[in-house]
Coordinates of C-alpha atoms and ligand atoms in Angstrom, one line a residue:
M219 CA -158.4 106.0 -13.8
A220 CA -162.0 106.1 -14.8
N221 CA -163.8 109.0 -12.8
L222 CA -160.9 110.7 -13.7
N223 CA -161.6 111.2 -17.1
I224 CA -164.7 114.0 -16.6
D225 CA -166.2 113.5 -20.5
S226 CA -166.8 109.8 -20.2
K227 CA -170.2 108.3 -20.3
E228 CA -170.0 106.8 -16.8
A229 CA -168.9 109.7 -15.3
R230 CA -171.8 111.6 -16.7
S231 CA -174.6 109.0 -15.5
F232 CA -176.2 109.3 -12.7
D233 CA -179.6 107.0 -10.3
A234 CA -181.6 110.3 -10.5
I235 CA -181.5 113.8 -12.2
V236 CA -183.2 117.2 -11.1
I237 CA -183.9 119.3 -13.2
G238 CA -184.5 122.9 -10.7
S239 CA -183.3 123.2 -7.4
G240 CA -185.6 125.2 -5.3
M241 CA -188.8 124.5 -3.2
S242 CA -189.2 121.3 -4.4
G243 CA -186.7 120.3 -6.5
G244 CA -184.8 120.5 -2.8
W245 CA -187.1 118.2 -1.4
A246 CA -186.2 115.8 -4.5
A247 CA -183.2 116.0 -4.1
K248 CA -183.2 115.7 -0.3
E249 CA -185.6 112.5 -0.1
L250 CA -183.1 110.7 -3.1
T251 CA -180.1 111.3 -1.9
E252 CA -180.9 109.9 1.5
H253 CA -182.1 106.7 0.1
G254 CA -178.7 106.4 -1.7
L255 CA -179.7 107.2 -4.7
K256 CA -176.6 109.1 -6.5
T257 CA -178.4 112.2 -7.8
L258 CA -177.3 115.3 -9.9
V259 CA -179.0 118.4 -9.5
L260 CA -178.8 120.5 -12.7
E261 CA -179.9 124.5 -11.7
R262 CA -179.9 127.1 -13.9
G263 CA -178.5 129.6 -12.2
R264 CA -175.8 130.6 -10.2
D265 CA -174.8 128.9 -6.4
V266 CA -176.2 130.6 -3.4
R267 CA -174.5 128.6 -0.3
H268 CA -176.4 129.4 3.0
L269 CA -175.0 132.2 4.8
K270 CA -172.2 132.7 2.3
D271 CA -174.2 134.4 -0.3
Y272 CA -176.3 136.6 1.3
P273 CA -174.4 139.8 1.5
T274 CA -177.3 141.7 3.1
T275 CA -178.7 139.7 5.8
N276 CA -177.0 141.5 8.9
M277 CA -177.3 145.2 7.0
M278 CA -178.8 148.3 9.1
P279 CA -181.5 150.3 7.1
W280 CA -179.0 153.0 6.6
E281 CA -176.4 150.9 5.2
F282 CA -178.4 150.5 1.8
E283 CA -177.3 153.4 -1.0
H284 CA -180.7 153.8 -1.6
R285 CA -182.4 153.0 1.8
G286 CA -184.3 150.3 0.7
Q287 CA -185.7 152.0 -2.9
L288 CA -184.4 150.8 -6.0
P289 CA -183.0 153.3 -7.8
L290 CA -185.5 154.2 -10.7
D291 CA -183.6 153.4 -14.4
V292 CA -183.2 150.2 -12.7
Q293 CA -187.1 149.9 -11.6
K294 CA -187.8 151.6 -15.5
A295 CA -185.2 148.8 -16.8
N296 CA -187.7 146.4 -14.9
P297 CA -191.0 146.8 -15.0
I298 CA -192.4 143.3 -14.4
A299 CA -189.8 142.3 -11.7
S300 CA -190.1 146.1 -10.3
R301 CA -194.2 145.3 -9.3
C302 CA -193.2 142.8 -7.2
Y303 CA -192.8 143.7 -3.3
I304 CA -189.9 141.7 -2.9
F305 CA -187.8 143.7 -5.7
R306 CA -186.1 145.9 -3.7
E307 CA -182.6 146.8 -2.4
D308 CA -182.3 143.9 0.1
A309 CA -183.2 141.3 -2.5
A310 CA -183.3 142.2 -5.9
H311 CA -180.3 140.2 -6.4
F312 CA -182.2 137.2 -6.4
V313 CA -185.1 138.4 -8.4
V314 CA -184.6 137.5 -12.4
K315 CA -184.2 141.2 -14.4
D316 CA -186.7 141.5 -17.2
Q317 CA -184.0 141.9 -19.7
E318 CA -181.9 138.6 -18.7
H319 CA -184.9 136.2 -19.3
P320 CA -187.9 137.2 -21.8
Y321 CA -190.4 135.5 -22.6
E322 CA -193.2 136.5 -24.8
Q323 CA -196.7 137.8 -23.6
E324 CA -199.8 136.8 -25.5
K325 CA -201.7 139.0 -22.6
P326 CA -199.8 140.7 -19.5
F327 CA -198.4 138.1 -18.0
D328 CA -196.1 139.1 -14.7
W329 CA -193.6 136.1 -14.6
I330 CA -191.9 136.6 -11.2
R331 CA -188.5 133.9 -11.3
G332 CA -185.6 133.6 -8.6
Y333 CA -182.9 131.6 -11.4
Q334 CA -180.2 130.2 -8.5
V335 CA -180.0 127.8 -6.3
G336 CA -183.0 127.8 -4.1
G337 CA -184.4 129.1 -6.2
K338 CA -188.0 131.0 -5.1
S339 CA -187.4 129.3 -1.9
L340 CA -185.2 131.8 -0.6
L341 CA -188.0 135.0 -1.5
W342 CA -190.7 133.3 -0.6
A343 CA -193.8 134.3 2.4
R344 CA -193.8 130.8 3.7
Q345 CA -197.8 130.5 4.1
T346 CA -198.1 127.2 4.4
Q347 CA -201.6 124.9 4.4
R348 CA -202.4 122.4 3.0
W349 CA -205.5 121.2 0.9
S350 CA -208.3 119.4 2.2
D351 CA -210.9 117.0 -0.1
F352 CA -213.0 120.0 -0.6
D353 CA -210.3 121.1 -2.2
F354 CA -209.4 117.6 -3.8
E355 CA -213.0 117.0 -5.2
G356 CA -213.8 120.6 -6.5
P357 CA -213.3 119.7 -10.3
A358 CA -215.2 116.2 -10.1
R359 CA -217.8 118.0 -7.9
D360 CA -218.2 121.3 -10.0
G361 CA -217.2 120.1 -13.0
F362 CA -214.1 121.7 -14.2
A363 CA -211.0 120.7 -15.0
V364 CA -210.2 116.4 -14.7
D365 CA -210.7 114.4 -11.0
W366 CA -207.5 114.4 -9.4
P367 CA -206.1 110.8 -9.1
I368 CA -205.5 111.7 -5.1
R369 CA -207.2 112.7 -2.4
Y370 CA -206.2 113.7 1.3
R371 CA -205.7 111.0 2.6
D372 CA -203.0 110.0 -0.2
I373 CA -201.5 113.4 0.7
A374 CA -201.8 113.9 4.7
P375 CA -198.4 111.7 5.8
W376 CA -196.2 113.4 2.9
Y377 CA -197.6 116.9 4.8
S378 CA -196.7 115.8 8.3
H379 CA -193.5 114.5 6.6
V380 CA -192.2 117.2 5.1
E381 CA -194.3 120.5 8.2
K382 CA -192.0 118.3 10.3
F383 CA -188.5 119.0 8.8
A384 CA -188.9 122.2 7.3
G385 CA -191.0 123.6 10.5
I386 CA -194.1 125.0 10.7
S387 CA -195.9 127.1 12.9
G388 CA -199.7 127.0 13.5
N389 CA -202.2 126.6 15.9
K390 CA -204.8 123.4 15.5
D391 CA -208.3 124.6 15.0
G392 CA -209.9 121.7 13.5
I393 CA -211.6 123.5 10.5
A394 CA -212.4 120.3 8.6
E395 CA -212.0 122.3 5.1
L396 CA -208.2 123.1 6.0
P397 CA -206.6 120.4 8.3
D398 CA -204.3 120.5 10.9
G399 CA -200.5 120.0 10.8
E400 CA -197.4 119.2 12.4
F401 CA -197.0 122.6 14.1
L402 CA -194.8 124.0 16.4
P403 CA -196.2 126.7 18.8
P404 CA -198.0 129.0 16.4
H405 CA -197.2 133.2 16.6
Q406 CA -199.9 135.2 18.2
M407 CA -202.3 137.4 16.8
T408 CA -202.4 140.8 17.2
C409 CA -205.5 142.7 19.8
V410 CA -207.5 143.7 16.6
E411 CA -207.1 140.4 15.0
S412 CA -208.3 138.5 17.7
Y413 CA -211.2 140.6 18.3
F414 CA -212.6 140.6 14.6
K415 CA -211.6 136.4 14.7
E416 CA -214.2 137.1 18.0
H417 CA -216.4 138.7 16.2
V418 CA -216.6 136.4 12.9
S419 CA -216.8 133.3 15.3
Q420 CA -219.9 135.2 16.6
R421 CA -221.6 136.2 13.7
Y422 CA -220.8 133.5 10.8
P423 CA -220.6 130.5 13.0
K424 CA -219.0 128.7 9.6
R425 CA -215.9 131.1 8.6
H426 CA -212.9 131.4 10.7
V427 CA -209.8 133.6 11.6
I428 CA -206.8 131.9 12.0
I429 CA -203.5 132.7 12.7
G430 CA -201.1 132.3 9.9
R431 CA -199.6 128.7 9.2
C432 CA -195.6 129.2 8.3
A433 CA -192.5 127.5 7.4
H434 CA -191.1 129.3 11.0
I435 CA -189.6 127.4 13.3
T436 CA -190.6 128.8 16.6
E437 CA -189.2 125.8 19.2
V438 CA -185.8 124.2 17.8
Q439 CA -186.6 120.4 17.6
P440 CA -183.5 117.9 17.3
I441 CA -184.5 117.9 13.2
H442 CA -183.7 121.5 13.0
T443 CA -180.2 121.1 15.4
E444 CA -179.8 118.3 13.0
Q445 CA -180.1 120.9 10.0
G446 CA -177.9 123.8 11.7
R447 CA -181.3 125.7 11.6
G448 CA -182.3 127.8 14.7
K449 CA -185.4 130.0 16.2
C450 CA -187.5 132.9 14.6
L451 CA -186.2 136.0 15.7
N452 CA -188.8 138.1 14.2
R453 CA -186.4 140.3 12.1
N454 CA -188.6 139.6 9.5
L455 CA -186.2 140.5 7.0
C456 CA -186.4 136.4 5.5
Q457 CA -185.7 137.4 1.9
R458 CA -182.2 138.4 2.5
G459 CA -181.7 135.4 3.5
C460 CA -181.9 133.5 7.3
P461 CA -178.5 133.6 9.0
F462 CA -180.1 131.1 12.0
G463 CA -181.8 129.3 9.0
V464 CA -185.2 130.1 10.6
Y465 CA -187.5 130.3 7.9
F466 CA -187.6 127.6 5.3
S467 CA -185.5 127.2 2.5
A468 CA -184.3 125.2 -0.1
N469 CA -180.2 126.5 0.9
S470 CA -181.0 126.3 4.4
S471 CA -182.8 123.0 5.0
T472 CA -182.9 120.1 1.9
M473 CA -180.0 121.4 0.0
P474 CA -177.3 121.1 2.4
W475 CA -178.6 117.8 4.0
A476 CA -178.4 116.0 0.3
E477 CA -175.1 117.3 0.3
R478 CA -174.8 115.9 3.1
T479 CA -175.7 112.4 2.5
G480 CA -172.5 112.4 -0.3
N481 CA -175.0 111.3 -2.9
M482 CA -175.3 114.9 -4.8
T483 CA -173.8 115.8 -7.7
L484 CA -175.1 119.7 -8.0
R485 CA -174.3 121.4 -10.9
P486 CA -174.4 125.2 -11.4
H487 CA -175.0 127.2 -14.5
S488 CA -176.8 124.3 -16.2
V489 CA -179.8 124.7 -18.3
V490 CA -181.6 122.5 -18.9
H491 CA -182.0 122.1 -22.3
S492 CA -184.3 118.9 -23.1
I493 CA -185.0 115.5 -21.6
I494 CA -183.8 112.4 -24.0
Y495 CA -186.4 109.6 -25.2
D496 CA -185.0 106.7 -26.0
E497 CA -186.8 104.9 -28.4
Q498 CA -185.9 101.8 -28.7
K499 CA -185.8 101.9 -24.9
G500 CA -188.8 103.3 -24.5
K501 CA -188.0 105.7 -22.0
A502 CA -185.6 108.6 -21.0
T503 CA -182.4 108.2 -20.9
G504 CA -180.8 111.7 -19.3
V505 CA -181.2 115.6 -20.6
R506 CA -179.1 117.4 -22.8
V507 CA -177.8 120.7 -20.4
I508 CA -176.4 124.1 -22.0
D509 CA -173.9 125.6 -19.4
A510 CA -174.4 129.3 -18.6
L511 CA -171.9 130.8 -18.7
S512 CA -169.6 128.6 -21.8
K513 CA -172.8 127.7 -23.5
Q514 CA -171.3 123.9 -24.2
M515 CA -173.7 121.4 -24.2
T516 CA -173.3 118.2 -22.5
E517 CA -175.7 115.7 -22.0
Y518 CA -176.3 113.8 -18.7
Y519 CA -177.7 109.9 -17.4
S520 CA -179.9 108.3 -15.3
K521 CA -182.3 106.1 -14.6
I522 CA -185.5 108.5 -13.6
I523 CA -185.3 111.7 -13.8
F524 CA -187.3 114.7 -12.0
V525 CA -188.6 117.8 -13.3
N526 CA -188.4 120.9 -10.5
A527 CA -187.8 124.0 -12.8
G528 CA -190.8 125.6 -11.8
A529 CA -194.6 125.4 -13.0
L530 CA -193.7 127.6 -16.3
N531 CA -190.3 126.0 -16.8
T532 CA -191.5 122.4 -16.5
N533 CA -193.4 123.3 -19.0
L534 CA -190.8 124.9 -21.1
V535 CA -188.4 121.8 -20.6
L536 CA -191.2 119.1 -21.8
L537 CA -192.3 121.2 -24.8
N538 CA -188.3 121.5 -26.0
S539 CA -188.6 118.1 -25.4
T540 CA -189.4 116.2 -29.1
S541 CA -188.3 113.0 -30.7
H542 CA -190.3 110.9 -33.0
R543 CA -192.5 109.1 -30.4
F544 CA -192.8 112.6 -28.6
P545 CA -193.2 115.1 -31.3
N546 CA -194.9 117.7 -29.6
G547 CA -193.6 117.5 -26.6
M548 CA -192.4 114.8 -24.2
G549 CA -195.5 112.5 -22.9
N550 CA -198.0 115.1 -24.4
D551 CA -200.5 112.6 -26.0
S552 CA -203.0 114.0 -25.5
G553 CA -202.1 117.3 -26.9
L554 CA -202.7 118.9 -23.4
L555 CA -198.9 119.8 -23.0
G556 CA -198.3 123.7 -21.6
K557 CA -203.3 123.5 -20.7
Y558 CA -205.0 125.0 -18.5
V559 CA -202.3 126.7 -17.0
A560 CA -204.2 128.6 -13.8
F561 CA -203.3 130.6 -11.0
H562 CA -204.7 133.1 -8.1
N563 CA -206.3 135.2 -8.0
Y564 CA -204.4 138.3 -6.1
R565 CA -206.2 141.6 -7.4
G566 CA -208.4 142.3 -3.9
R567 CA -207.2 144.2 -0.8
I568 CA -209.7 145.9 2.0
T569 CA -208.4 148.1 4.6
A570 CA -210.7 149.4 7.6
E571 CA -209.6 151.5 10.6
Y572 CA -210.5 150.5 14.5
D573 CA -211.5 152.9 17.4
G574 CA -210.7 151.2 19.8
Y575 CA -207.7 149.0 21.7
K576 CA -205.7 152.8 22.3
E577 CA -204.1 151.5 25.4
F578 CA -202.5 148.9 22.9
T579 CA -200.2 148.5 20.3
T580 CA -197.9 146.5 18.7
D581 CA -194.3 145.9 19.2
G582 CA -191.1 144.4 18.0
I583 CA -191.7 142.6 14.3
R584 CA -193.7 139.6 13.6
P585 CA -192.9 137.5 10.0
N586 CA -196.5 136.8 9.6
G587 CA -200.0 137.5 9.5
S588 CA -203.6 136.3 10.1
Y589 CA -205.5 134.0 7.3
V590 CA -209.7 133.5 7.1
P591 CA -210.2 129.7 4.8
R592 CA -212.1 129.6 2.5
F593 CA -216.0 129.4 3.3
R594 CA -218.0 130.2 0.4
N595 CA -219.4 127.0 -1.5
I596 CA -217.4 124.5 0.9
Y597 CA -220.4 122.0 1.3
K598 CA -222.5 122.7 -1.5
Q599 CA -222.6 125.6 -4.6
E600 CA -224.4 128.7 -3.1
T601 CA -222.8 131.9 -5.3
D602 CA -222.9 132.3 -8.6
F603 CA -219.2 131.6 -9.2
L604 CA -217.6 128.7 -8.8
R605 CA -215.3 127.6 -5.4
G606 CA -214.1 130.1 -3.3
Y607 CA -211.2 132.8 -1.8
A608 CA -208.9 132.6 1.4
A609 CA -207.8 136.0 2.7
T610 CA -205.5 137.6 4.5
V611 CA -205.5 139.8 7.7
T612 CA -203.4 141.9 9.4
A613 CA -204.1 144.3 12.0
F614 CA -201.7 146.9 13.6
R615 CA -200.9 149.7 15.5
H616 CA -198.3 152.3 14.3
S617 CA -197.8 155.1 12.2
D618 CA -196.6 155.9 8.4
Q619 CA -194.1 158.1 9.8
K620 CA -192.6 156.0 11.8
R621 CA -189.5 156.6 8.7
E622 CA -189.6 159.3 7.7
G623 CA -186.8 162.2 7.9
V624 CA -183.2 161.8 8.0
G625 CA -180.8 162.2 11.2
S626 CA -182.4 163.0 14.5
S627 CA -185.7 163.9 12.8
L628 CA -185.7 159.5 11.7
K629 CA -184.2 158.9 15.6
E630 CA -186.7 160.9 17.0
N631 CA -190.3 159.1 14.5
L632 CA -188.3 155.7 15.6
L633 CA -188.3 156.1 19.2
H634 CA -191.6 158.2 19.7
P635 CA -194.3 157.5 16.7
G636 CA -197.4 159.4 16.9
L637 CA -199.7 156.4 16.8
G638 CA -203.4 157.0 15.0
H639 CA -206.0 153.9 14.9
W640 CA -205.5 150.3 14.5
R641 CA -206.0 149.7 11.3
I642 CA -206.8 146.3 9.6
G643 CA -205.9 144.6 6.1
S644 CA -206.9 142.1 3.9
Q645 CA -206.0 141.0 0.6
G646 CA -208.2 138.1 -0.9
M647 CA -206.4 134.7 -2.4
G648 CA -209.2 133.2 -5.2
E649 CA -209.4 130.1 -6.5
T650 CA -208.8 130.3 -10.2
I651 CA -210.9 127.9 -12.8
P652 CA -207.5 125.9 -14.9
K653 CA -209.1 126.4 -18.7
E654 CA -207.8 125.1 -22.2
T655 CA -207.4 128.6 -23.2
N656 CA -204.8 129.2 -20.7
Y657 CA -201.6 128.1 -21.8
V658 CA -198.2 128.2 -22.5
K659 CA -196.6 127.2 -25.7
L660 CA -192.8 128.0 -26.9
D661 CA -192.1 130.7 -29.6
A662 CA -191.9 129.7 -33.3
D663 CA -189.4 132.0 -34.0
K664 CA -187.6 133.4 -30.9
K665 CA -184.8 131.7 -29.0
D666 CA -182.6 132.9 -26.1
D667 CA -179.3 133.0 -25.6
W668 CA -179.0 129.3 -25.1
G669 CA -180.5 128.2 -28.4
I670 CA -184.1 127.5 -26.8
P671 CA -187.7 128.7 -27.8
L672 CA -188.8 131.4 -25.7
L673 CA -191.6 130.7 -24.0
S674 CA -195.3 132.5 -24.8
V675 CA -197.8 132.9 -22.1
S676 CA -201.3 133.1 -22.8
V677 CA -203.1 133.6 -20.0
S678 CA -205.6 135.9 -18.1
Y679 CA -209.1 136.2 -15.9
D680 CA -212.4 135.7 -16.7
D681 CA -215.7 135.8 -15.4
N682 CA -215.7 133.7 -12.7
D683 CA -212.7 136.2 -11.1
E684 CA -214.7 139.0 -11.5
K685 CA -217.8 137.7 -9.7
L686 CA -215.4 136.4 -7.1
L687 CA -213.5 139.5 -6.6
K688 CA -216.3 141.3 -6.0
D689 CA -218.4 138.8 -3.5
F690 CA -214.6 138.8 -1.5
F691 CA -215.6 143.3 -1.9
E692 CA -219.0 142.5 -0.5
Q693 CA -218.3 139.8 2.9
F694 CA -215.2 141.4 4.1
T695 CA -217.1 144.6 3.9
E696 CA -220.1 143.2 5.8
M697 CA -217.9 141.5 8.0
F698 CA -215.8 144.9 8.9
T699 CA -218.6 146.7 9.1
T700 CA -220.4 145.2 11.6
A701 CA -217.2 144.4 13.5
G702 CA -217.3 147.9 14.0
F703 CA -214.6 149.0 12.0
T704 CA -214.6 152.3 9.8
N705 CA -213.2 154.1 6.9
I706 CA -212.9 150.4 4.5
Q707 CA -212.0 151.0 1.1
T708 CA -211.2 148.3 -1.6
S709 CA -209.3 148.7 -4.0
D710 CA -208.8 145.9 -7.2
S711 CA -205.2 146.4 -8.0
K712 CA -205.9 145.3 -11.2
Q713 CA -203.2 143.3 -11.7
A714 CA -201.5 140.9 -14.3
P715 CA -202.0 136.7 -14.1
G716 CA -198.5 135.9 -12.1
L717 CA -197.8 138.2 -10.2
D718 CA -199.5 136.0 -7.5
I719 CA -196.3 133.8 -7.9
H720 CA -198.4 130.9 -8.0
E721 CA -198.5 129.6 -11.4
M722 CA -199.8 126.1 -11.7
G723 CA -201.0 123.2 -14.4
G724 CA -199.6 123.2 -17.6
V725 CA -198.8 119.2 -17.1
R726 CA -201.7 118.3 -15.0
M727 CA -202.3 114.8 -12.9
G728 CA -205.3 113.0 -13.7
K729 CA -206.5 109.1 -14.1
D730 CA -206.9 109.0 -18.0
P731 CA -204.0 109.5 -19.7
K732 CA -206.0 110.7 -22.9
T733 CA -207.1 114.2 -20.7
S734 CA -204.4 114.4 -18.4
L735 CA -200.2 114.5 -18.5
L736 CA -199.2 112.5 -15.6
N737 CA -200.5 109.6 -13.2
G738 CA -201.6 109.4 -9.4
W739 CA -197.5 109.6 -8.8
N740 CA -196.5 111.8 -10.8
Q741 CA -195.2 110.1 -13.8
L742 CA -195.7 110.9 -17.2
H743 CA -198.7 108.4 -18.1
A744 CA -196.6 108.0 -21.3
C745 CA -193.0 108.1 -20.4
K746 CA -193.0 106.4 -16.5
N747 CA -189.3 107.8 -15.6
V748 CA -190.5 111.2 -15.9
F749 CA -191.5 112.3 -13.1
V750 CA -193.4 116.2 -12.6
T751 CA -193.7 117.4 -9.4
D752 CA -193.5 121.4 -9.3
G753 CA -197.1 123.8 -10.2
A754 CA -197.0 122.3 -13.5
C755 CA -198.3 119.4 -11.4
M756 CA -201.4 121.2 -10.4
T757 CA -204.9 120.1 -12.1
S758 CA -206.8 122.6 -9.8
T759 CA -205.5 125.5 -6.9
S760 CA -207.4 125.6 -4.3
T761 CA -206.7 129.0 -2.3
Q762 CA -203.8 128.0 -0.3
N763 CA -200.7 129.2 -1.2
P764 CA -199.6 125.7 -3.3
S765 CA -195.6 126.0 -1.5
L766 CA -196.6 123.1 0.8
M767 CA -198.1 121.2 -1.6
Y768 CA -195.5 120.7 -4.3
M769 CA -193.1 119.8 -1.5
A770 CA -195.7 116.4 0.5
I771 CA -196.3 115.8 -3.9
T772 CA -192.6 115.6 -4.2
A773 CA -191.9 113.6 -1.3
R774 CA -194.4 111.4 -2.4
A775 CA -193.8 111.4 -5.4
T776 CA -189.5 110.2 -4.7
D777 CA -191.0 107.8 -2.7
F778 CA -192.6 106.0 -5.0
A779 CA -189.5 106.1 -7.3
I780 CA -187.1 105.2 -4.9
K781 CA -189.3 101.7 -4.1
E782 CA -189.9 101.0 -7.8
L783 CA -186.0 101.1 -8.3
K784 CA -185.6 98.5 -5.8
K785 CA -188.9 96.4 -7.2
F786 CA -187.2 96.3 -10.9
N787 CA -183.4 96.2 -9.4
I788 CA -182.2 99.1 -11.2
Ligands
FAD934 C1 -192.1 137.1 -2.8 C2 -192.9 135.5 -3.0 C3 -193.4 135.4 -2.2 C4 -194.2 134.1 -1.8 N1 -195.0 134.0 -1.2 C5 -195.2 131.8 -0.9 C6 -196.2 131.7 0.0 O1 -196.2 132.6 1.5 N2 -196.7 130.6 -0.3 C7 -196.4 129.4 -0.4 O2 -196.2 128.6 -1.2 N3 -195.8 130.2 -2.5 C8 -195.0 131.7 -2.1 N4 -194.4 131.5 -3.4 C9 -194.6 130.9 -4.1 C10 -193.0 129.8 -4.2 O3 -191.8 130.4 -4.1 C11 -193.2 129.1 -5.0 O4 -194.4 128.0 -5.4 C12 -192.2 128.1 -4.7 O5 -190.6 128.4 -5.2 C13 -192.1 126.9 -6.4 O6 -191.1 125.7 -5.7 P1 -190.4 125.3 -7.6 O7 -189.8 124.3 -7.0 O8 -191.5 125.3 -8.0 O9 -189.9 126.7 -8.2 P2 -188.7 127.1 -7.6 O10 -189.0 127.8 -6.2 O11 -188.7 129.0 -8.4 O12 -186.9 126.6 -8.1 C14 -187.0 126.1 -9.5 C15 -186.1 126.2 -10.1 O13 -185.1 125.6 -11.5 C16 -184.2 126.3 -11.9 N5 -184.7 126.0 -13.4 C17 -185.7 126.7 -14.0 N6 -185.2 126.2 -15.4 C18 -184.2 125.7 -15.2 C19 -183.8 124.8 -16.4 N7 -184.0 124.8 -17.5 N8 -182.8 124.0 -16.0 C20 -181.7 123.9 -15.0 N9 -182.9 125.2 -13.6 C21 -184.0 125.3 -14.4 C22 -185.1 127.3 -11.2 O14 -183.3 128.4 -11.7 C23 -184.8 127.6 -10.2 O15 -183.7 127.7 -8.9 C24 -193.6 132.5 -3.1 C25 -193.1 133.3 -4.8 C26 -192.3 134.8 -3.7 C27 -191.3 135.2 -5.1

């Protein structure tokens, strides 16, 4: 009978609690449940079931009421979300609307969020590169932030672990600063990308142009079949949710896997208010949850807690977890919780044309592009700014007029597009330096609809970011010019931090509790049964897209936690 009493403390007690069910939380859920831990996954948003809850996935362009655009009143009501390219008619239902979840901006910060089971893993662009020791050793070598407590060798096996399961396509390029992974067959470069690759390798031997490494199944392995996922059909409509489960998302992969173990209890509409700290036991014992719909508060208990609410929300949960022992937020003995937030500098874009290869065109759609790994300041400091930038590179040939017109003229344009020059475009992805002055904190007065203080964000660019951007423009202008590209145009979007959607830090890892919040296993130094393995844990940002790191570091930390639990027979 006890099991039927859903209000009993026993029924609300688990081996593990995972806060957030997105990219990183999904991995925590998968690993913990697979190893037999009864795991409660708390997700503030609604449930989104693979296949069933992808309403636009098979819609044809003409079936959208506004041809893909969102009506002006929706755009005007959502100035922040509207700045993100993903906020369109086919995927807007997966993006947080500005009014629904306000936050305070001491300085402009575009916080793009997805509050639902799967989080932003439904929406991401799926680019996945490994870090190398040139990244892990960056802070120590260049004298910023603190030294990472781990190195590439610590994370390499976990990269392999998540890559095999998620399915990452790519080419083994043998580049020291961008280690190869467990790749499925790569996508192909277009002929102008290949031409540029060839040019760069001849003229700039230390620079590389490679095909993007991305979380798409290009060749199904048994582990993917077991997940019910198939081969990429190059629809490039991933942000709608893929009916074939091709691109990696928590919804198509880790969450259903965790569910199948029978060890997961998923509770959507569960806003975690704070973590409960037991002063006598000297550890966390559970979490306070506000039901998003009824606004009732309930406590849930567990032996270990994984905080995977998405970098800034993880900061919020910890800052709001106050107790006699931790008056300024859980684990915050150093006073650094919420500080050293960083991001990626995505302001720079450059485009050009190529008057050649007219006998070729692009056909079909490729859900990927090419990539230039960081080449600045790798082996030694060589510029007047720290660190560097990676860049996307995509060359294509089709007409802007392709989708113009209505009825027969639209058909005509689609069937016989007037082909112009090849065009090439690149976006810089710069590392930013974490600084104490870039921080988040709880607003002293304002609360959200659930009675939780609003997050206040104070994050901005600095002189290093400006110099880095200038160098990106100069170097790519030179590389494009020497490659014979014409009509080269640079543009600085001047976008606010946040729109890169790679916010990181605030709960950084480090060796010393005086200067960091987490140890080398992602445990809070001061409360060892709380683990933080999303972007909040990042000590520095490097230039790589971050999600592969969050997945790998989550899998590594869960393995450690499971072994610790067994060791102490808890
Ligand atoms: C358009 C777009 C393109 C992107 N492209 C790339 C890319 O190419 N490569 C890459 O590496 N990354 C990319 N990203 C970023 C990537 O999506 C994130 O890095 C990743 O999803 C972060 O994982 P996470 O688990 O930290 O957060 P999320 O995936 O956002 O999951 C966090 C979850 O926690 C829940 N939550 C928050 N607060 C609470 C609370 N208090 N209680 C309970 N639940 C809570 C949220 O609702 C959410 O479901 C992109 C993102 C977007 C939107």
